[in-house]
Short mmCIF file of C-alpha atoms in Angstrom, two decimals:
data_model
loop_
_atom_site.label_atom_id
_atom_site.label_comp_id
_atom_site.label_asym_id
_atom_site.label_seq_id
_atom_site.Cartn_x
_atom_site.Cartn_y
_atom_site.Cartn_z
CA ALA N 122 0.68 13.17 -6.02
CA GLN N 123 1.76 13.43 -2.59
CA THR N 124 5.86 12.72 -1.73
CA VAL N 125 6.50 10.81 1.22
CA THR N 126 10.26 10.47 2.48
CA GLN N 127 12.07 7.95 4.70
CA SER N 128 15.63 8.98 5.33
CA GLN N 129 16.58 6.15 7.07
CA PRO N 130 17.28 3.05 4.81
CA GLU N 131 18.15 0.64 7.70
CA MET N 132 17.98 0.55 11.34
CA SER N 133 18.67 -2.05 13.88
CA VAL N 134 17.23 -2.18 17.79
CA GLN N 135 18.14 -4.79 20.42
CA GLU N 136 15.47 -6.62 21.46
CA ALA N 137 12.88 -5.18 24.24
CA GLU N 138 14.38 -1.80 23.30
CA THR N 139 12.65 1.11 21.54
CA VAL N 140 12.81 2.40 18.05
CA THR N 141 11.61 5.46 16.05
CA LEU N 142 11.33 5.37 12.38
CA SER N 143 11.17 8.84 10.60
CA CYS N 144 8.88 9.75 7.84
CA THR N 145 8.04 13.31 6.30
CA TYR N 146 5.53 14.19 3.65
CA ASP N 147 4.56 16.77 1.28
CA THR N 148 1.14 17.47 0.40
CA SER N 149 -1.06 20.73 -0.29
CA GLU N 150 -4.35 18.84 0.74
CA SER N 151 -6.09 19.55 3.99
CA ASN N 152 -7.72 16.20 4.15
CA TYR N 153 -5.54 13.29 4.18
CA TYR N 154 -4.44 10.21 6.10
CA LEU N 155 -1.04 8.83 7.01
CA PHE N 156 -0.23 5.19 7.50
CA TRP N 157 2.64 2.90 8.42
CA TYR N 158 2.63 -0.60 6.66
CA LYS N 159 4.95 -3.57 7.64
CA GLN N 160 6.30 -5.86 5.18
CA PRO N 161 8.11 -9.05 6.28
CA PRO N 162 9.99 -11.14 3.90
CA SER N 163 6.87 -12.84 2.64
CA ARG N 164 6.10 -9.31 0.94
CA GLN N 165 2.51 -9.13 2.55
CA MET N 166 1.58 -5.50 2.92
CA ILE N 167 0.31 -5.32 6.76
CA LEU N 168 -1.12 -2.04 8.06
CA VAL N 169 0.34 -1.40 11.47
CA ILE N 170 -1.18 2.07 12.54
CA ARG N 171 -3.11 4.86 10.64
CA GLN N 172 -3.56 8.71 11.49
CA GLU N 173 -6.15 10.93 10.40
CA ALA N 174 -4.66 14.59 9.40
CA TYR N 175 -7.71 16.43 10.94
CA LYS N 176 -6.99 14.81 14.57
CA GLN N 177 -4.41 16.05 16.50
CA GLN N 178 -4.13 13.20 19.13
CA ASN N 179 -1.42 10.99 18.04
CA ALA N 180 -2.55 7.30 17.25
CA THR N 181 -1.21 4.30 19.23
CA GLU N 182 -1.90 0.70 18.70
CA ASN N 183 -0.49 -1.44 21.38
CA ARG N 184 3.52 -1.26 21.23
CA PHE N 185 3.10 1.27 17.86
CA SER N 186 2.48 4.81 18.34
CA VAL N 187 3.02 7.79 16.04
CA ASN N 188 4.26 11.44 16.38
CA PHE N 189 2.67 13.43 14.01
CA GLN N 190 3.49 16.90 13.70
CA LYS N 191 1.19 18.38 11.10
CA ALA N 192 2.83 21.78 10.86
CA ALA N 193 6.30 20.20 10.24
CA LYS N 194 4.92 17.41 7.75
CA SER N 195 6.29 14.88 10.28
CA PHE N 196 4.71 11.33 10.77
CA SER N 197 7.36 9.05 12.84
CA LEU N 198 6.72 5.40 14.10
CA LYS N 199 7.77 4.20 17.71
CA ILE N 200 7.80 0.77 18.40
CA SER N 201 8.48 -0.21 21.95
CA ASP N 202 9.55 -3.34 23.39
CA SER N 203 10.65 -4.42 20.08
CA GLN N 204 10.23 -8.13 19.32
CA LEU N 205 11.94 -10.27 16.75
CA GLY N 206 8.88 -10.59 14.59
CA ASP N 207 9.05 -6.67 14.26
CA THR N 208 12.03 -7.47 11.90
CA ALA N 209 10.69 -6.12 8.24
CA MET N 210 10.47 -3.56 5.99
CA TYR N 211 8.45 -0.36 7.06
CA PHE N 212 6.82 1.96 4.86
CA CYS N 213 5.30 5.20 5.70
CA ALA N 214 2.44 6.32 3.41
CA SER N 215 -0.03 9.09 2.76
CA GLY N 216 -3.76 8.68 1.54
CA LEU N 217 -5.09 11.24 -0.80
CA THR N 218 -8.80 11.08 -1.04
CA SER N 219 -10.19 11.75 -4.55
CA GLN N 220 -13.58 13.08 -5.69
CA THR N 221 -14.88 9.48 -5.94
CA GLY N 222 -13.84 9.11 -2.19
CA ALA N 223 -11.00 6.57 -3.21
CA ASN N 224 -7.83 6.96 -1.25
CA ASN N 225 -4.73 6.34 -3.28
CA LEU N 226 -1.94 5.68 -1.39
CA PHE N 227 1.72 7.12 -1.84
CA PHE N 228 4.56 5.18 -0.11
CA GLY N 229 8.03 6.03 1.04
CA THR N 230 11.07 4.42 -0.19
CA GLY N 231 11.05 2.12 3.31
CA THR N 232 13.17 1.47 6.46
CA ARG N 233 14.59 -2.10 6.86
CA LEU N 234 14.31 -2.56 10.50
CA THR N 235 16.30 -5.51 11.98
CA VAL N 236 15.42 -6.68 15.98
CA ILE N 237 18.74 -8.07 17.33
CA PRO N 238 18.08 -10.81 19.85
CA GLU X 96 -11.01 -11.52 9.25
CA PRO X 97 -12.02 -11.04 5.60
CA GLU X 98 -9.14 -11.32 3.07
CA VAL X 99 -8.11 -9.96 -0.45
CA THR X 100 -6.91 -13.06 -2.43
CA GLN X 101 -4.77 -12.81 -5.44
CA THR X 102 -4.10 -15.40 -8.25
CA PRO X 103 -1.46 -16.38 -9.50
CA SER X 104 1.06 -16.18 -6.92
CA HIS X 105 3.87 -16.03 -9.51
CA GLN X 106 3.71 -15.62 -13.10
CA VAL X 107 6.41 -15.97 -15.75
CA THR X 108 5.76 -14.58 -19.15
CA GLN X 109 7.66 -13.81 -22.10
CA MET X 110 8.32 -10.19 -23.23
CA GLY X 111 5.31 -9.24 -25.81
CA GLN X 112 2.82 -11.46 -24.21
CA GLU X 113 -0.48 -10.45 -22.61
CA VAL X 114 -0.92 -11.20 -18.82
CA ILE X 115 -3.93 -10.98 -16.56
CA LEU X 116 -3.55 -10.68 -12.82
CA ARG X 117 -6.51 -11.35 -10.77
CA CYS X 118 -7.87 -10.59 -7.48
CA VAL X 119 -10.85 -11.24 -5.37
CA PRO X 120 -11.35 -8.06 -3.23
CA ILE X 121 -13.66 -8.04 0.22
CA SER X 122 -17.03 -8.72 -0.88
CA ASN X 123 -18.59 -5.69 0.53
CA HIS X 124 -15.75 -3.18 -0.39
CA LEU X 125 -16.53 -0.58 -2.86
CA TYR X 126 -13.08 1.03 -3.86
CA PHE X 127 -10.23 -1.47 -5.49
CA TYR X 128 -6.69 -0.60 -6.15
CA TRP X 129 -3.45 -1.88 -7.96
CA TYR X 130 -0.04 -0.93 -7.04
CA ARG X 131 3.10 -2.33 -8.00
CA GLN X 132 6.56 -2.79 -6.42
CA ILE X 133 9.70 -3.52 -8.48
CA LEU X 134 12.14 -5.66 -6.58
CA GLY X 135 14.19 -3.34 -3.90
CA GLN X 136 11.88 -0.39 -4.66
CA LYS X 137 8.99 1.35 -3.04
CA VAL X 138 5.23 0.30 -3.63
CA GLU X 139 3.90 2.43 -6.13
CA PHE X 140 0.21 3.47 -7.07
CA LEU X 141 -1.15 2.26 -10.29
CA VAL X 142 -4.92 2.69 -10.54
CA SER X 143 -7.88 3.11 -8.23
CA PHE X 144 -11.53 1.83 -9.28
CA TYR X 145 -15.03 2.64 -8.06
CA ASN X 146 -18.73 2.37 -9.60
CA ASN X 147 -17.13 0.28 -12.49
CA GLU X 148 -14.68 2.74 -13.76
CA ILE X 149 -11.05 4.16 -13.06
CA SER X 150 -11.28 6.62 -10.56
CA GLU X 151 -7.56 7.68 -10.70
CA LYS X 152 -4.34 6.43 -12.51
CA SER X 153 -0.68 7.19 -12.18
CA GLU X 154 1.51 8.07 -15.03
CA ILE X 155 2.62 4.57 -14.93
CA PHE X 156 -0.80 3.22 -15.94
CA ASP X 157 -0.38 3.86 -19.55
CA ASP X 158 -2.34 2.27 -22.57
CA GLN X 159 -0.73 -1.12 -22.09
CA PHE X 160 -2.69 -1.55 -18.88
CA SER X 161 -6.44 -2.03 -18.19
CA VAL X 162 -8.50 -3.06 -15.45
CA GLU X 163 -11.90 -4.51 -15.29
CA ARG X 164 -14.25 -6.02 -12.74
CA PRO X 165 -15.90 -8.50 -15.00
CA ASP X 166 -18.39 -9.61 -12.64
CA GLY X 167 -19.39 -9.18 -9.09
CA SER X 168 -16.29 -10.46 -7.34
CA ASN X 169 -13.40 -10.59 -9.57
CA PHE X 170 -11.15 -7.28 -10.30
CA THR X 171 -8.24 -7.97 -13.05
CA LEU X 172 -5.32 -5.92 -14.14
CA LYS X 173 -4.24 -6.67 -17.75
CA ILE X 174 -0.93 -5.65 -19.42
CA ARG X 175 -1.30 -5.99 -23.02
CA SER X 176 2.04 -6.16 -24.25
CA THR X 177 4.55 -7.04 -21.24
CA LYS X 178 8.21 -5.28 -21.09
CA LEU X 179 10.96 -6.52 -19.07
CA GLU X 180 10.56 -3.58 -16.57
CA ASP X 181 6.86 -4.73 -15.97
CA SER X 182 8.69 -7.36 -13.73
CA ALA X 183 7.51 -6.72 -10.23
CA MET X 184 5.10 -7.50 -7.51
CA TYR X 185 1.68 -6.33 -8.19
CA PHE X 186 -0.72 -6.02 -5.19
CA CYS X 187 -4.50 -5.62 -5.27
CA ALA X 188 -6.17 -3.75 -2.60
CA SER X 189 -9.97 -3.06 -1.47
CA SER X 190 -11.55 -0.49 1.07
CA GLY X 191 -14.93 0.27 1.67
CA THR X 192 -17.88 0.26 4.25
CA GLY X 193 -15.89 0.24 7.24
CA ASN X 194 -16.94 -3.00 8.66
CA SER X 195 -14.95 -5.12 10.96
CA GLY X 196 -13.66 -2.30 13.16
CA ARG X 197 -11.79 -0.65 9.88
CA ALA X 198 -12.09 2.78 8.85
CA TRP X 199 -13.84 2.87 5.19
CA TYR X 200 -10.65 4.28 3.71
CA GLU X 201 -8.35 1.47 5.24
CA GLN X 202 -6.97 -0.83 2.60
CA TYR X 203 -6.80 -4.52 2.67
CA PHE X 204 -4.03 -5.89 0.59
CA GLY X 205 -3.60 -9.20 -0.91
CA PRO X 206 -0.71 -11.20 -0.97
CA GLY X 207 0.77 -9.99 -4.36
CA THR X 208 1.32 -11.77 -7.54
CA ARG X 209 5.23 -11.69 -8.64
CA LEU X 210 5.24 -11.08 -12.19
CA THR X 211 8.59 -12.01 -14.07
CA VAL X 212 8.90 -11.05 -17.75
CA THR X 213 11.70 -12.88 -19.69
#
């Protein structure tokens, strides 16, 4: 199993501002994947962004970007131009690929983000 | 965009009863997963399934749990004798061939089944 730690239980940000959510992970594997998922009140899990560990370039997806520091095992999420619809629980997850190719996800405890109008 | 569906959306059962949670993964996907989320807690991996057998399972997935793909479309999670602590949201997910612009390892999650054991 892999351990994922999110040290910020709750955060808030003003609309249109930028916020960064922290995540660290622990793995002995060399090939793994990292993800940020958003969970709104509906509790649906929505993939926000992904990063392959073998890629040095940080992933970006519109207003969302990551700061991937492999040596430090850190994977933070930056949300720019925050919008009210970004209010949700955000989970960091690490994917460990098995011999069959299944990519089992291990999640952190989440950060509740509130965007303030 | 294709989606994973789950039924029912909410299941209430009495302790000791058997429940079956149903999922219809994306049709051309190869890997299937179950996760659970106890209210207010993190999402936990239960089991992964590939080629009609379990790929991996967590410590949570004990003998009370089983999974099955009874036909070409459904993927089920059975809890034989439910306990109060089984109350949680259960998510099904699938991943596979990398169509629709997604990487093969990206998982599509269903909307979840909320299981309440009384």
